[in-house]
Protein backbone atom coordinates (compact mmCIF):
# COMPACT_ATOMS: atom_id res chain seq x y z
CA ALA A 1 113.65 174.13 58.63
CA ALA A 2 111.69 177.36 58.52
CA ALA A 3 113.70 180.57 58.43
CA SER A 4 113.58 182.49 61.67
CA PRO A 5 112.03 185.96 61.50
CA LYS A 6 114.49 188.83 61.21
CA PRO A 7 114.86 191.03 64.29
CA ALA A 8 112.99 194.35 64.03
CA TRP A 9 116.22 196.37 64.33
CA LEU A 10 117.64 194.59 61.27
CA VAL A 11 114.51 195.30 59.22
CA ASP A 12 114.67 198.96 60.28
CA ALA A 13 118.38 199.15 59.42
CA LEU A 14 117.88 197.61 55.97
CA PHE A 15 114.70 199.49 55.16
CA PRO A 16 114.65 202.86 56.97
CA ARG A 17 111.17 204.37 57.17
CA LEU A 18 110.03 207.88 57.95
CA THR A 19 106.49 209.08 58.37
CA TYR A 20 105.49 212.12 56.31
CA ASP A 21 105.61 214.25 59.47
CA GLN A 22 109.03 212.88 60.49
CA ALA A 23 110.49 213.68 57.07
CA PHE A 24 109.15 217.24 57.20
CA GLU A 25 110.43 217.68 60.74
CA ARG A 26 113.89 216.47 59.69
CA ALA A 27 114.04 218.75 56.65
CA LEU A 28 112.10 221.79 57.89
CA GLY A 29 112.11 221.53 61.66
CA THR A 30 108.34 221.17 61.94
CA THR A 31 105.58 218.62 61.45
CA VAL A 32 102.89 219.59 58.94
CA LEU A 33 99.94 217.22 59.06
CA ASP A 34 98.04 219.51 61.44
CA LEU A 35 99.05 222.84 59.86
CA PRO A 36 96.44 224.92 58.02
CA ALA A 37 97.05 226.21 54.48
CA ASP A 38 98.09 229.71 55.56
CA ASP A 39 100.84 228.35 57.85
CA LEU A 40 102.05 226.06 55.06
CA ALA A 41 102.10 229.01 52.64
CA ASP A 42 104.19 231.03 55.13
CA LEU A 43 106.57 228.11 55.54
CA ALA A 44 106.91 227.74 51.77
CA ARG A 45 107.65 231.45 51.33
CA ARG A 46 110.46 231.12 53.87
CA LYS A 47 111.94 227.85 52.57
CA VAL A 48 111.34 227.78 48.79
CA SER A 49 113.29 230.17 46.59
CA LYS A 50 110.62 230.56 43.91
CA ILE A 51 106.89 230.03 44.48
CA PRO A 52 105.21 228.90 41.25
CA GLU A 53 102.15 230.77 40.05
CA GLY A 54 98.80 229.13 40.40
CA ILE A 55 98.88 227.81 43.98
CA GLU A 56 95.75 229.16 45.63
CA ALA A 57 96.13 230.55 49.14
CA ASP A 58 93.83 227.85 50.55
CA ASP A 59 95.32 224.95 48.52
CA ARG A 60 96.72 222.98 51.43
CA ASP A 61 97.84 220.03 49.28
CA GLY A 62 99.44 222.41 46.79
CA TRP A 63 101.62 223.91 49.54
CA LEU A 64 102.44 220.48 50.96
CA ASN A 65 103.43 219.18 47.51
CA LEU A 66 105.61 222.23 46.88
CA LEU A 67 107.43 221.82 50.20
CA LEU A 68 107.79 218.08 49.64
CA ALA A 69 109.25 218.48 46.14
CA GLU A 70 111.52 221.43 46.83
CA VAL A 71 112.74 220.85 50.37
CA VAL A 72 111.91 217.38 51.72
CA GLU A 73 112.49 215.03 48.77
CA PRO A 74 116.11 216.16 48.21
CA THR A 75 116.90 214.94 51.76
CA MET A 76 115.33 211.50 51.28
CA GLY A 77 117.40 208.36 50.75
CA GLN A 78 120.77 210.09 50.63
CA ALA A 79 122.81 207.61 52.67
CA ILE A 80 120.57 204.58 52.13
CA PRO A 81 117.19 204.16 50.39
CA GLU A 82 114.31 205.35 52.59
CA PHE A 83 110.58 204.75 52.64
CA LEU A 84 108.22 207.67 53.23
CA PHE A 85 104.78 206.69 54.57
CA ASP A 86 101.63 207.92 56.33
CA TYR A 87 100.74 210.64 53.82
CA PRO A 88 98.03 213.22 54.50
CA SER A 89 94.57 211.67 54.18
CA SER A 90 93.74 214.33 51.56
CA GLN A 91 96.40 212.72 49.33
CA ALA A 92 95.09 209.17 49.62
CA ALA A 93 94.21 208.87 45.91
CA LEU A 94 92.98 205.24 45.81
CA ALA A 95 94.58 204.23 49.12
CA THR A 96 92.78 203.39 52.33
CA ILE A 97 92.77 205.94 55.14
CA ARG A 98 93.80 204.80 58.61
CA ALA A 99 91.89 206.44 61.43
CA GLY A 100 93.93 208.40 63.92
CA SER A 101 94.72 211.92 64.97
CA PRO A 102 95.22 212.98 62.29
CA PRO A 103 94.03 210.24 59.92
CA VAL A 104 96.64 209.23 57.32
CA ALA A 105 96.68 207.59 53.90
CA GLU A 106 98.15 204.08 53.88
CA ARG A 107 100.55 205.04 51.14
CA PHE A 108 104.33 204.90 50.75
CA GLU A 109 107.08 205.97 48.39
CA LEU A 110 110.67 204.75 48.16
CA TYR A 111 113.42 207.35 47.70
CA VAL A 112 116.99 206.84 46.53
CA THR A 113 119.29 209.90 46.55
CA GLY A 114 116.31 212.25 46.57
CA ILE A 115 114.49 210.51 43.71
CA GLU A 116 111.13 208.78 44.10
CA VAL A 117 111.53 205.27 42.71
CA CYS A 118 108.17 203.71 43.53
CA ASN A 119 104.75 204.54 44.92
CA GLY A 120 102.51 202.03 46.65
CA TYR A 121 99.46 201.80 48.84
CA GLN A 122 96.86 199.64 50.50
CA GLU A 123 94.07 199.65 47.91
CA LEU A 124 90.72 201.22 48.66
CA THR A 125 88.02 198.52 48.51
CA ASP A 126 85.00 200.60 49.58
CA ALA A 127 82.95 201.49 46.47
CA ASP A 128 80.91 204.20 48.22
CA GLU A 129 84.12 205.89 49.39
CA LEU A 130 85.48 205.70 45.84
CA VAL A 131 82.35 207.41 44.47
CA GLU A 132 82.64 210.13 47.11
CA ARG A 133 86.34 210.77 46.36
CA THR A 134 85.72 210.76 42.61
CA SER A 135 82.89 213.25 43.00
CA TRP A 136 85.08 215.52 45.15
CA GLN A 137 87.98 215.34 42.65
CA SER A 138 85.61 215.94 39.77
CA GLY A 139 84.28 219.06 41.50
CA LYS A 140 87.84 220.38 41.87
CA ARG A 141 88.51 219.70 38.19
CA ASP A 142 85.28 221.44 37.16
CA ARG A 143 86.25 224.55 39.12
CA ARG A 144 89.60 224.63 37.28
CA GLY A 145 87.91 224.22 33.90
CA GLN A 146 89.17 220.65 33.43
CA ARG A 147 87.20 217.68 32.14
CA SER A 148 85.08 215.85 34.74
CA LEU A 149 85.99 212.35 35.84
CA PRO A 150 83.77 209.41 34.80
CA VAL A 151 80.85 208.77 37.15
CA SER A 152 81.35 205.00 37.16
CA SER A 153 84.46 202.85 36.67
CA ARG A 154 85.57 199.26 36.44
CA LEU A 155 87.29 199.70 39.79
CA GLU A 156 83.96 200.62 41.38
CA GLN A 157 82.34 197.58 39.75
CA ALA A 158 85.13 195.35 41.10
CA GLN A 159 84.72 196.83 44.57
CA ARG A 160 80.97 196.22 44.52
CA ALA A 161 81.60 192.63 43.39
CA GLY A 162 83.84 192.07 46.44
CA LEU A 163 87.40 193.20 45.69
CA PRO A 164 89.50 191.61 48.47
CA ASP A 165 92.04 193.49 50.56
CA CYS A 166 95.09 194.08 48.40
CA ALA A 167 98.03 196.38 47.87
CA GLY A 168 99.92 197.60 44.85
CA VAL A 169 103.23 199.22 43.98
CA ALA A 170 104.16 201.17 40.84
CA LEU A 171 107.88 201.12 40.07
CA GLY A 172 109.37 203.94 38.00
CA TRP A 173 111.50 201.78 35.71
CA ASP A 174 112.93 204.83 33.93
CA ARG A 175 113.94 206.35 37.28
CA LEU A 176 115.59 203.11 38.34
CA VAL A 177 117.56 202.97 35.08
CA MET A 178 118.54 206.62 35.55
CA LEU A 179 119.91 205.87 39.03
CA VAL A 180 121.79 202.73 37.93
CA LEU A 181 123.42 204.55 35.00
CA GLY A 182 124.15 207.71 36.98
CA ALA A 183 122.13 209.84 34.56
CA ARG A 184 121.04 213.30 35.70
CA ARG A 185 117.70 213.55 33.86
CA LEU A 186 114.96 211.14 32.80
CA GLU A 187 115.39 212.35 29.21
CA ASP A 188 118.87 210.81 29.24
CA VAL A 189 117.46 207.28 29.57
CA MET A 190 114.32 207.59 27.42
CA ALA A 191 114.38 206.45 23.80
CA PHE A 192 111.84 209.11 22.84
CA PRO A 193 111.74 211.94 25.42
CA PHE A 194 108.81 214.33 25.04
CA PRO A 195 110.78 217.14 23.32
CA ARG A 196 111.94 214.67 20.64
CA ALA A 197 108.78 212.54 20.38
């Protein structure tokens, strides 16, 4: 006999999920997907004890990443592991973007006691969109004096050949081991941490 589908409430209880905006609202009292860079910078100055050098005033993703790392992530997955999803479309990387107001990246991360354990997304299959994103990222890198990204890639070739809809997840094995062993730092579970490599 086929297994009956699990009720939605059970799935939600076993795998709690928060949208990016919900997580920010829980931790900071406000949603952020519609906020401009200057409002995010003001929020960061109020909520983060030390602002690192190098974040440009108009670097919206820089401010979002700072707030996420310093204020939101420590609240994630404290009682039970939690999934964070619906990231800003500007942080899609190689994920698809779902239309909406605002549009969001079809991306998720799993958090356990404030630590990101995995990162996954619905893969981008549109080659023209990939070229556009790569060009945009390359322009940002050029302005910072970093090496440009390659113009063409195997991923683009696969997309043009008909890459089917697919998804992927990257698991941080070292982070999982750290959590299981109760270690405080990644260096404690790495055979050759960077300072000793």
